[in-house]
Coordinates of C-alpha atoms in Angstrom, one line a residue:
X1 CA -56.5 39.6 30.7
X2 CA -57.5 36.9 28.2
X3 CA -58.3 37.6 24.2
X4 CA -61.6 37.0 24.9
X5 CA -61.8 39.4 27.6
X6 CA -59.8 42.0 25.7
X7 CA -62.4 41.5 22.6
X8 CA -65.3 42.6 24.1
X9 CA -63.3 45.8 25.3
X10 CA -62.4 46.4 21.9
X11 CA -65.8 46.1 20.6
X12 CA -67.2 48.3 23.1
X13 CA -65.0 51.2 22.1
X14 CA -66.6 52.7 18.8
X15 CA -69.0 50.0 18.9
X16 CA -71.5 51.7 16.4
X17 CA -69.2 50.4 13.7
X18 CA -70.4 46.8 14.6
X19 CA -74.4 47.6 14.5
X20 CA -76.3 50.1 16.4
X21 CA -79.6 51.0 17.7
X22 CA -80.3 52.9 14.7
X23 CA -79.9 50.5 12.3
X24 CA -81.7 48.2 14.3
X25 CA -84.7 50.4 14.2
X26 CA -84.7 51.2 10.6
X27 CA -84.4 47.6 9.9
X28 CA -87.2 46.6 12.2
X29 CA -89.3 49.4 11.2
X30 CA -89.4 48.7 7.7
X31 CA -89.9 45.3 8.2
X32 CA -93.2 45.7 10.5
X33 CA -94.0 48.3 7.6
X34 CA -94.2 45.8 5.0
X35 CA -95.7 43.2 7.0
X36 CA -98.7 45.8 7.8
X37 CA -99.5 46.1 4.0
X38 CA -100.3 42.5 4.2
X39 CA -97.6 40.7 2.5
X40 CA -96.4 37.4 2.9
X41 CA -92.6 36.9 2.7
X42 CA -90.5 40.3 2.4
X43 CA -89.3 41.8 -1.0
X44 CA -86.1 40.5 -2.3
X45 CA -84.2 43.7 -1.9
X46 CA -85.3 44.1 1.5
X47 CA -84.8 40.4 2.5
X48 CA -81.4 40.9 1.2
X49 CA -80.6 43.8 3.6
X50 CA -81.4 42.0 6.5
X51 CA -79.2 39.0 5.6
X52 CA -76.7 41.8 5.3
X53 CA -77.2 42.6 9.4
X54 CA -77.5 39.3 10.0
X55 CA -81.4 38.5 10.2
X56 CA -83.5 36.0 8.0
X57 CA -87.1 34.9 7.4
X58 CA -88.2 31.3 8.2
X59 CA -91.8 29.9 7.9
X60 CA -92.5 27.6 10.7
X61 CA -95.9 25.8 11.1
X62 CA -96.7 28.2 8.3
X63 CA -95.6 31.4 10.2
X64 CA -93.5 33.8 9.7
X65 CA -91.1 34.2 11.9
X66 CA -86.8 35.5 11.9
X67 CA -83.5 34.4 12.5
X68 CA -80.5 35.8 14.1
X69 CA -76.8 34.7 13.5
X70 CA -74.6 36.0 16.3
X71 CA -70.8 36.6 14.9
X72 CA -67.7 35.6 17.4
X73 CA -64.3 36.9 16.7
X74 CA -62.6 33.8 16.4
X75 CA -65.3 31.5 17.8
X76 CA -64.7 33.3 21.2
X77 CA -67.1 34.0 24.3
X78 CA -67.2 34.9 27.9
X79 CA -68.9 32.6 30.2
X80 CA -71.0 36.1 30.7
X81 CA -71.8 36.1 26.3
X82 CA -72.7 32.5 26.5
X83 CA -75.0 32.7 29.5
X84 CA -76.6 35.5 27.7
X85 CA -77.2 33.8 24.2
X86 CA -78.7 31.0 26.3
X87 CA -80.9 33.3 28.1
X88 CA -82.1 35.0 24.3
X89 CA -82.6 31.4 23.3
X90 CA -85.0 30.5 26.3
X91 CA -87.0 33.9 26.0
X92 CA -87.2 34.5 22.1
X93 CA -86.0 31.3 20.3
X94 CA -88.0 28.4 21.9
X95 CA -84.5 27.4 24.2
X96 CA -82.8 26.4 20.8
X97 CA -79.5 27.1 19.5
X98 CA -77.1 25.7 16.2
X99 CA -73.8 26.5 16.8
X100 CA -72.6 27.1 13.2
X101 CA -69.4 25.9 11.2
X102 CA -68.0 30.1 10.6
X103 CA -67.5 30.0 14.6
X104 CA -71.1 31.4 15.4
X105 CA -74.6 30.8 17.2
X106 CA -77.9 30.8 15.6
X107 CA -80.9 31.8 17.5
X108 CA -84.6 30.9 15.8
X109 CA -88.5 31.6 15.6
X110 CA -87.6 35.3 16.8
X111 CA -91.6 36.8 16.1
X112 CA -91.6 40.4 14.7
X113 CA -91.9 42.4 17.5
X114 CA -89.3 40.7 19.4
X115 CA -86.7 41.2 16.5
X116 CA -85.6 44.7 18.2
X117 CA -85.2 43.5 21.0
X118 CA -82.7 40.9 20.6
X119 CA -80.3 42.5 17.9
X120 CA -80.4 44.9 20.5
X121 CA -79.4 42.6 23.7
X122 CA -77.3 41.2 21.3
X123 CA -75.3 44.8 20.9
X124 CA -75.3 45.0 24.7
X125 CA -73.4 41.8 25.5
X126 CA -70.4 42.7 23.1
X127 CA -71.4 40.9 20.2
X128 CA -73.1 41.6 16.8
X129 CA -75.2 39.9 13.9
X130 CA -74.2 42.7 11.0
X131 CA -72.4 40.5 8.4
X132 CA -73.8 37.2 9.6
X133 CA -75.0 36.4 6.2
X134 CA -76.1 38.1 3.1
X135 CA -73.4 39.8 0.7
X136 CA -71.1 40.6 3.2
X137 CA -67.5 39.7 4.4
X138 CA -68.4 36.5 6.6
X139 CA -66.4 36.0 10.2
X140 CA -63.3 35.0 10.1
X141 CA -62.6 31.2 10.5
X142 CA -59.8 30.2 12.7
X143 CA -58.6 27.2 15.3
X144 CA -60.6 27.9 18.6
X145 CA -57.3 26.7 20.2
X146 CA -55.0 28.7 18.3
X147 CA -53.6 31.1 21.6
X148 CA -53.1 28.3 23.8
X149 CA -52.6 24.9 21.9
X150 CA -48.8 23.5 22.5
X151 CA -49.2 22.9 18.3
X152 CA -49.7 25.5 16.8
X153 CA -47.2 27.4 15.4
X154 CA -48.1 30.8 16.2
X155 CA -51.0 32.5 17.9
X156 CA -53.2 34.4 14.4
X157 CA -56.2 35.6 16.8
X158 CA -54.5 39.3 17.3
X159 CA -54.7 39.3 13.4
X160 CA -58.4 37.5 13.4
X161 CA -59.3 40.8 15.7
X162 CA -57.9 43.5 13.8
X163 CA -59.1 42.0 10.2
X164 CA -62.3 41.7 11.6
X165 CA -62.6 45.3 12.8
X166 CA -61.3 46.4 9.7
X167 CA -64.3 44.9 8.0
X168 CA -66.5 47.0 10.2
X169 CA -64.4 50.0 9.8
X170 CA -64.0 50.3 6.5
X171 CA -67.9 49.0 5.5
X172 CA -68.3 50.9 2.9
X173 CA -65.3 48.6 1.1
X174 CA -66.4 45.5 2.5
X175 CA -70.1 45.8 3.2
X176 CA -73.2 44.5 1.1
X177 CA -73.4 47.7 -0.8
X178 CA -69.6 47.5 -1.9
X179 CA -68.9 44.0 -2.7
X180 CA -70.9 41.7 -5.1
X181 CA -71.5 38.6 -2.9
X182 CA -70.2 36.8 0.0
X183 CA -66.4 37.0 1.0
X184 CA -65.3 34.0 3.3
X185 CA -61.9 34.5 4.7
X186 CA -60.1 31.9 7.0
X187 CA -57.2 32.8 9.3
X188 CA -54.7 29.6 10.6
X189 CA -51.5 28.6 12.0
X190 CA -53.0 25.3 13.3
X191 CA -50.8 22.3 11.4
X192 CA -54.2 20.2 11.0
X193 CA -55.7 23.2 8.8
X194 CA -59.0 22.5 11.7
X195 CA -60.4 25.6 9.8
X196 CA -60.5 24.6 6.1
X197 CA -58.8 27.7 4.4
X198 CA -59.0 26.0 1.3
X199 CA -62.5 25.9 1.3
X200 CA -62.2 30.1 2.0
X201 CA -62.2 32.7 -0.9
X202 CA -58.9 33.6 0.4
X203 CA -57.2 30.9 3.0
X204 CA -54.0 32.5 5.1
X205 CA -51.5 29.8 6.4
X206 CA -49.2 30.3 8.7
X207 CA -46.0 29.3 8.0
X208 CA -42.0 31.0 8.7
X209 CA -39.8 32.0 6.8
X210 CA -36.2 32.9 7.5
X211 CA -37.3 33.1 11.1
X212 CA -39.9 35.2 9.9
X213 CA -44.1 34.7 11.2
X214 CA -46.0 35.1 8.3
X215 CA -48.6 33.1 6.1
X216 CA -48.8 31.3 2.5
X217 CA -51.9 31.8 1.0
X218 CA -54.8 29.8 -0.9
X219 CA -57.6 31.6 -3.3
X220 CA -60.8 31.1 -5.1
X221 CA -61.9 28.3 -2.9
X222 CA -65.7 27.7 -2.6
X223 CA -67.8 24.8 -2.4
X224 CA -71.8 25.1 -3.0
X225 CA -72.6 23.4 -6.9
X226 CA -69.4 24.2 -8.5
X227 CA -67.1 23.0 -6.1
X228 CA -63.7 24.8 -5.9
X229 CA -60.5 24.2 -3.7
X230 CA -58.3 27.5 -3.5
X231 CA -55.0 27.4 -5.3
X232 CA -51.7 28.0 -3.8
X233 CA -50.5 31.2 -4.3
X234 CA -46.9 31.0 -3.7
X235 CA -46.6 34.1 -2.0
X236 CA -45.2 35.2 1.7
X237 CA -47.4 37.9 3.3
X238 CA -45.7 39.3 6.9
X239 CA -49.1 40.5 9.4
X240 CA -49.0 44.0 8.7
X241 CA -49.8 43.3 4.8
X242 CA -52.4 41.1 5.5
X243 CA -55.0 43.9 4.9
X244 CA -53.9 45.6 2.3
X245 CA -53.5 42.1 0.7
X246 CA -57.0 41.4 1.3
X247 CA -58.3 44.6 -0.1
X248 CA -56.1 44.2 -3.3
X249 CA -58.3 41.0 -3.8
X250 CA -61.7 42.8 -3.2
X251 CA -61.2 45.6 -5.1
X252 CA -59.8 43.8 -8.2
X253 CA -63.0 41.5 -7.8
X254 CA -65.1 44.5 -7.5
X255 CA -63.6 46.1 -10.3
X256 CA -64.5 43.6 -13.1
X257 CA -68.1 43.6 -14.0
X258 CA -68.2 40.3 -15.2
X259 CA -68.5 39.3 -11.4
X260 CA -71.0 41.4 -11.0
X261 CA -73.7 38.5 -11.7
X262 CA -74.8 36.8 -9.1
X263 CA -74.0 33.3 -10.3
X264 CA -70.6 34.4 -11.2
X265 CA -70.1 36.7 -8.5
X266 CA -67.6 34.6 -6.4
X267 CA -64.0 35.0 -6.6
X268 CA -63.3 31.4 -7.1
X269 CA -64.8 32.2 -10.2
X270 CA -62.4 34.8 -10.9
X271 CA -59.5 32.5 -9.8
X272 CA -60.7 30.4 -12.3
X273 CA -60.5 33.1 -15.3
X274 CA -57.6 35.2 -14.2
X275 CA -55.2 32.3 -12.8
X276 CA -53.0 32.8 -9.4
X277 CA -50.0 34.2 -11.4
X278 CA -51.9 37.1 -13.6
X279 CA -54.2 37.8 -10.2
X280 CA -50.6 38.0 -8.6
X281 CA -49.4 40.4 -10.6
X282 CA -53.0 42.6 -10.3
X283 CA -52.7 42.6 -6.5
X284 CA -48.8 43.5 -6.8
X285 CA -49.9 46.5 -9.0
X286 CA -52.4 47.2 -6.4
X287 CA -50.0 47.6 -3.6
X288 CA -47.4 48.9 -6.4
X289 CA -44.3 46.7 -4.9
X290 CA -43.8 42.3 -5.9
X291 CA -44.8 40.0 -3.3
X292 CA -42.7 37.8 -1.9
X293 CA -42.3 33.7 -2.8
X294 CA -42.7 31.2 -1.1
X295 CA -42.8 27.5 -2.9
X296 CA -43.8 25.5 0.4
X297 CA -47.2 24.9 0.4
X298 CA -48.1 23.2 4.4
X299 CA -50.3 20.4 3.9
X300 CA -52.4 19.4 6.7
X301 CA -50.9 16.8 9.2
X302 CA -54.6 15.0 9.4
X303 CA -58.0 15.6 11.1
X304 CA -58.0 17.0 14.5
X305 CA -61.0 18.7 15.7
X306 CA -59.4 19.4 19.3
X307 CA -61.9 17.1 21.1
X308 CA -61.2 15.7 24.8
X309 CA -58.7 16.8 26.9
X310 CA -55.3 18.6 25.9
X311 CA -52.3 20.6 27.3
X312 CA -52.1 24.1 26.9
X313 CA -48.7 26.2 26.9
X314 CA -49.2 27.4 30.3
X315 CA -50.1 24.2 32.1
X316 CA -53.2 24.1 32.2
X317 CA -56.1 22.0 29.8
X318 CA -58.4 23.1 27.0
X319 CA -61.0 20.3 26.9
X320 CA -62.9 20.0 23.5
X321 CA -66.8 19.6 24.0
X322 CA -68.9 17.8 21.3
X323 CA -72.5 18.7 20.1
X324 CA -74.1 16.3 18.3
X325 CA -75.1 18.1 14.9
X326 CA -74.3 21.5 16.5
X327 CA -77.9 21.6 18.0
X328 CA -77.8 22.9 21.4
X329 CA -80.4 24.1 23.9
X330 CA -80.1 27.7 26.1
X331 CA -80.5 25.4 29.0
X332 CA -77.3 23.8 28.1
X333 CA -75.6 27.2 27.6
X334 CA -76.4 28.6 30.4
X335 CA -75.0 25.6 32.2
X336 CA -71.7 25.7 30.3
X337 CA -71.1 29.0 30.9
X338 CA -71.6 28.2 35.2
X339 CA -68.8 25.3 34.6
X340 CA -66.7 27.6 33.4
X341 CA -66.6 30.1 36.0
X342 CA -66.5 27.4 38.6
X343 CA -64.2 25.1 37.2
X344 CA -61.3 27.6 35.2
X345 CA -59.1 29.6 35.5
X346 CA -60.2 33.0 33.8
X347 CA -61.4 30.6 30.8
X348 CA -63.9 30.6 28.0
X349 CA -65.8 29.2 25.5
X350 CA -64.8 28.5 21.7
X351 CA -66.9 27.6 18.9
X352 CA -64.9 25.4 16.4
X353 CA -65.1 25.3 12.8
X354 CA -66.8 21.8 13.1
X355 CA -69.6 22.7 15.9
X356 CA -68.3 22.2 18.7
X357 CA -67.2 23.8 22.1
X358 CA -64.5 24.3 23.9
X359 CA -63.7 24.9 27.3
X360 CA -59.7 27.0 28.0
X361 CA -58.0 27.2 30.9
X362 CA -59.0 24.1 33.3
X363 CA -56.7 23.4 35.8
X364 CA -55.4 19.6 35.9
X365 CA -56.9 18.6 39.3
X366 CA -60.6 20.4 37.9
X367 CA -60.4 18.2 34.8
X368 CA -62.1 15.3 36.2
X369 CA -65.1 16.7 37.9
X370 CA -65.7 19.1 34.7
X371 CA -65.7 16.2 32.5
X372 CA -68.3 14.7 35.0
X373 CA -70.4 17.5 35.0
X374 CA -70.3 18.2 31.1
X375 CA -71.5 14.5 30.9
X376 CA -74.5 15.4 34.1
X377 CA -75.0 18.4 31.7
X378 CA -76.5 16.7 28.9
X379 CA -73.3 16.8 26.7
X380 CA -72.4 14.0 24.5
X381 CA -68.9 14.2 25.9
X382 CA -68.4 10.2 25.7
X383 CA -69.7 9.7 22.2
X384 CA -66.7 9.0 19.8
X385 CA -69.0 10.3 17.0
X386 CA -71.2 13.6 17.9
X387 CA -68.1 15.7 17.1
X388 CA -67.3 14.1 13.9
X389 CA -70.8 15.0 12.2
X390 CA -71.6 18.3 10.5
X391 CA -74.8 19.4 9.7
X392 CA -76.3 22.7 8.0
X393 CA -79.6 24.1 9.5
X394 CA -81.6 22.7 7.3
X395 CA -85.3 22.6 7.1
X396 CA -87.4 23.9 8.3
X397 CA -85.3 26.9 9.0
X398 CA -83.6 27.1 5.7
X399 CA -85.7 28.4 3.0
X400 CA -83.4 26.3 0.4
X401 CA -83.9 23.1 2.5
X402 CA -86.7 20.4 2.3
X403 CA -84.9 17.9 3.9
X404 CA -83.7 17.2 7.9
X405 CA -80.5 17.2 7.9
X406 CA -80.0 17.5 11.4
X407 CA -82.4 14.7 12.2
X408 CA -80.5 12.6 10.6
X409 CA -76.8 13.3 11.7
X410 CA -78.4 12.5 15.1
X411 CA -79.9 9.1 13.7
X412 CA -76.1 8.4 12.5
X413 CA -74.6 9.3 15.7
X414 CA -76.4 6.9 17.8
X415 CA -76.0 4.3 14.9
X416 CA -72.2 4.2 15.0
X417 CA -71.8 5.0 18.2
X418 CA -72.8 1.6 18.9
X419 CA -71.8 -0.1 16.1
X420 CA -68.0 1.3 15.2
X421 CA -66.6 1.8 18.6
X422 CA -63.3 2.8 19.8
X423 CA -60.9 5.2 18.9
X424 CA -59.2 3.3 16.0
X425 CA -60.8 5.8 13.2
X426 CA -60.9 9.3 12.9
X427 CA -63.7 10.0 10.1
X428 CA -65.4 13.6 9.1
X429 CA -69.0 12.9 7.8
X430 CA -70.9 15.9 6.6
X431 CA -74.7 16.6 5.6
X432 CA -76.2 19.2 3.6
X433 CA -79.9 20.0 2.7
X434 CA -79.4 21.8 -0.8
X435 CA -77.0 22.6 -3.0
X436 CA -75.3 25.5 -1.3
X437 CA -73.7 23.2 0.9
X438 CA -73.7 25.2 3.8
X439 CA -72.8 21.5 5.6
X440 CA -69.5 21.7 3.5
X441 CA -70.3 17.7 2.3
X442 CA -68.2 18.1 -0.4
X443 CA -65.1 17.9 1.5
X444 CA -66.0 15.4 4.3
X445 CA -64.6 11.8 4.5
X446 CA -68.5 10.9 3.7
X447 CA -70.7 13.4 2.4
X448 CA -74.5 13.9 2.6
X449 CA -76.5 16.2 0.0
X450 CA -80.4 15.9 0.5
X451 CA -83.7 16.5 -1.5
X452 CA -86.8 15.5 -1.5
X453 CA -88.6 14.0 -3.9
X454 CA -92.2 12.8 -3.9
X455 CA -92.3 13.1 0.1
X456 CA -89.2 11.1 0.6
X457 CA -85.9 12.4 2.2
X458 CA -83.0 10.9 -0.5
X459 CA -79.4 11.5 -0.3
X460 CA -76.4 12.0 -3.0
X461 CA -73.3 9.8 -1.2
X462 CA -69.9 11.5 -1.6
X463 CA -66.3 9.8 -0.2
X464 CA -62.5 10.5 0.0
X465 CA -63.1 14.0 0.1
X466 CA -60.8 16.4 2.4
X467 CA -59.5 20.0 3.6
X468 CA -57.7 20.0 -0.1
X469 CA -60.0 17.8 -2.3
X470 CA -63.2 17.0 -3.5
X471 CA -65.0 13.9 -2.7
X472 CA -66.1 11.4 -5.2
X473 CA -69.6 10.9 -5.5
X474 CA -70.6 6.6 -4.9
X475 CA -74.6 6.5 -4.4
X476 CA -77.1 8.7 -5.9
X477 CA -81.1 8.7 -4.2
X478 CA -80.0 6.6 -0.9
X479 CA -83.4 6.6 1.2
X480 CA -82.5 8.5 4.3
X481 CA -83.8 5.7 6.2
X482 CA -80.8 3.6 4.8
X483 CA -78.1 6.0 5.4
X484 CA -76.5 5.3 8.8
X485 CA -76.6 1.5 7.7
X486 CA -74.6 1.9 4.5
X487 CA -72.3 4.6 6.4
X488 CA -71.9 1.5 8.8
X489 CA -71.1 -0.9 6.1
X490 CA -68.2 1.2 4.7
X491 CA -66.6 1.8 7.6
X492 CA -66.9 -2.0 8.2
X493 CA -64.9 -2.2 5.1
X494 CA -62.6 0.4 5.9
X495 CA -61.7 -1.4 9.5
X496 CA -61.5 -5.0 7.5
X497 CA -59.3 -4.2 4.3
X498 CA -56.8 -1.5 5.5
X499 CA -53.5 -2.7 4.6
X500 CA -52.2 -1.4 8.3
X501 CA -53.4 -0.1 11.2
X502 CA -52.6 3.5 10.4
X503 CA -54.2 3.5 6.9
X504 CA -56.0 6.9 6.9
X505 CA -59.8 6.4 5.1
X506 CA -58.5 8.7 2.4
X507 CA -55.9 6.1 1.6
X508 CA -58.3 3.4 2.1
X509 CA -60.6 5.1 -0.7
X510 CA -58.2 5.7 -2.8
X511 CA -57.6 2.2 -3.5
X512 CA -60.9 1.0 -4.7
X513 CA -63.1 2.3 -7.5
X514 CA -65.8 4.5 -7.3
X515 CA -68.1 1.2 -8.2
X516 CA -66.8 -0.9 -5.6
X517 CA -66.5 1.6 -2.6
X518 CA -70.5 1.7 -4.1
X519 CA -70.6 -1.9 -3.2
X520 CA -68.6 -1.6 -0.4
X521 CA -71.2 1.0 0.9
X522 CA -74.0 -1.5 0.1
X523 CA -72.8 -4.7 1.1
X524 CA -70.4 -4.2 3.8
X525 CA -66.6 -6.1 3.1
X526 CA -68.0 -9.0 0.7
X527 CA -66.5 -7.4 -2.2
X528 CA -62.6 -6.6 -2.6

């Protein structure tokens, strides 16, 4: 029995813990109540406590209407989950889905009386939206390939599982009530660091030492307007003090009242105050025994988002699916989820941290005709750049967002696709509609933050940035209309004035100054 197969089991045994029909009424219920007295948009409180199970307002064509972020334990689904979200999508959400960068699926214009309905049929399938957003402790990041990929070190999703029931279990530690805001951990033993856990409040790498599986760990990582990349703590955590280690964190957080704020309530910001050493020595009187050091920090070997075809440890493939901007249809879900069953062995479907799919389990002499049909299917499976681009939701489903985000990281695909061709680059470009950065632009190769301003779409350029550094910003108020063309021109650059074939684009950027990777960006090559 696979881990995805084993999941759903596990959440169907005490599965009130991950959201229940109760709740779900309450929650309803008050809304519809609120909405009867006449008002307009929902009171903050109240709008926070349904962020907190996973449900937020949008205003579309002046409507009011809900959202519904569907948490995956490690980005996993059954062919039987995905069918199902498609199905929600194509009866509740106008056959629209984003597949988000925490592992997850987004469904949207849910109308009032239909909310109930689909937290519920969400319940029923094996999955949950309680913690999707809001103040919560946010699903665990990991690599969707990290049980069957010939790479990776060790397989974490066994500890992914249990710290994400512990969440659940133990809510009254870890849920919207008990902690101040938002708590993003990630999860890895992938040696391309696919999930970012520098970006993480707390990041856990998996490393070895003296023949011994265990992790290294980053902190107080964050993006949003004060960018923050987590700082080594030189510690070695073994599995079964991964939890306690965790909850040392939270509780010294929750402990200080000066994080209490909402703009300072962020561990990074505690990081930042407290240093890794002295917040060492907290969490070590916390569990009331020293940690363990480890020096060794493991830097990522490169970019890998685990697209195309690749071996897995038991002999069969794992073929990674693009989706251009993570904007999918039900239609297409429900179609995936048929390859699957026809064309695996006992496989399923992973989310990855950069919104995408992919497919486990395909045995060698299937490849061909599933690559065929993901292509008949409407997949961009032969672009070289629909699973390079990340895009928050943007408007008009974001309430923070005035811009398109998405709109435009479609624009740039087709742009590139036919203008930088071939397999020679490997480049992460990111957009984000507002300054929370959902679209994590601050640590993509290229970066995109929008705004409007006096009806026009403009974009802050960012480059060189990466899973352990910030990118520099190199154009301010770029019309979106000239955004794939001075993308185009830099890569131009990049592809003329690399001093050798395997120059990485960080390397590349590193050489120029900020003002003439501005020209480059403008101009193209002309200037060196």
């Amino acid at each position: 029995m696979g881990f995805c197969h084993s999941m759903v089991l596990c959440m169907s045994q005490n599965k009130e813990i991950f959201g229940s029909e109760k709740e779900i009424d309450e929650l309803v219920s008050s809304v519809k109540t609120v909405l009867r007295e006449g008002a307009k948009a929902l009171p903050v409180e109240q709008a926070r406590k349904m962020k907190g199970y996973g449900v937020f307002t949008e205003i579309i064509e002046g409507k009011l209407t809900f959202g519904a972020r569907i948490r995956t334990v490690g980005g996993r689904v059954t062919p039987d989950q995905l069918r199902e979200i498609g199905q929600l999508s194509r009866r509740y959400g106008r056959n629209y889905v984003d597949i988000t960068n925490r592992q997850g699926f987004q469904i949207h214009f849910i109308g009032v009386d239909d909310l109930g309905e689909v937290l519920r049929e969400i319940l029923e399938i094996g999955l949950t939206t309680k913690g999707g957003c809001g103040d919560t402790p946010r699903a665990i990041t990991t690599c969707p390939v990290s049980d069957v990929d010939k790479e990776q070190l060790f397989d974490v999703t066994p500890l992914v599982e249990k710290v994400n029931r512990h969440y659940y279990e133990k809510w009254d530690v870890f849920g919207p009530s008990a902690i101040p805001r938002k708590f993003k951990v990630s999860i890895t033993a992938c040696p391309y660091l696919c999930s970012y856990p520098q970006i993480n409040c707390v990041g856990l790498i998996g490393v070895t030492n003296d023949g011994r599986e265990g992790f290294t760990v980053t902190i107080g990582g964050g993006l949003s307007s004060a960018p923050h990349i987590g700082k080594h703590m030189p510690v070695f955590i073994e599995e079964e003090d991964v939890i306690p280690f965790l909850e040392a964190v939270v509780e010294i957080w929750k402990s200080n009242p000066k994080y209490r704020p909402r703009h300072r309530a962020r561990i990074k910001f505690m990081v930042d105050d407290y240093g890794t050493e002295k917040l060492r020595r907290l969490i070590e009187a916390r569990l009331e025994r020293k940690l363990e050091d480890y020096q060794h920090f493991p830097e990522s070997r490169g970019f890998n988002n685990h697209m195309g075809v690749h071996g897995q440890r038991n002999g069969d493939y794992y073929i990674g699916v693009p989706v251009a901007a993570g904007k999918a249809t039900g239609e297409k879900l429900i179609s995936l989820a048929e390859l699957v069953e026809k064309y695996t062995d006992g496989g399923d479907v992973r989310v990855s941290p950069q919104q995408n799919l992919v497919i486990t389990n395909v045995p060698g002499e299937n490849l061909e005709r599933m690559e065929k049909k993901l292509v008949e299917t409407g997949f961009p499976y032969n672009s070289k750049w629909a699973g390079n681009i990340v895009s928050d939701i943007a408007s008009p489903f974001c309430s923070s967002s005035r811009v398109k985000t998405k709109h435009l990281a479609e624009k740039i695909i087709n742009y590139l696709d036919q203008v930088i061709r071939g397999n020679e680059i490997n480049v992460r470009i990111h957009l984000t509609g507002c300054p929370r950065d959902c679209g994590q632009h601050w640590i993509a190769d290229i970066g995109l933050q929008g705004k409007l301003s006096s009806g026009r779409e403009l974009y802050e350029v960012t480059i060189g940035g990466g899973s352990s550094r910030i990118g520099r910003i190199i154009g301010k108020d770029v019309p979106a209309e000239k955004v794939q063309y001075y993308i185009g021109n830099i890569l131009k650059a990049y592809l003329k004035l690399r001093s050798y074939p395997d120059e990485t684009f960080l390397e590349f950027c590193d050489k120029y100054s900020i003002n003439q990777l501005a020209e480059f960006m403008e101009t193209g090559f002309r200037v060196v």
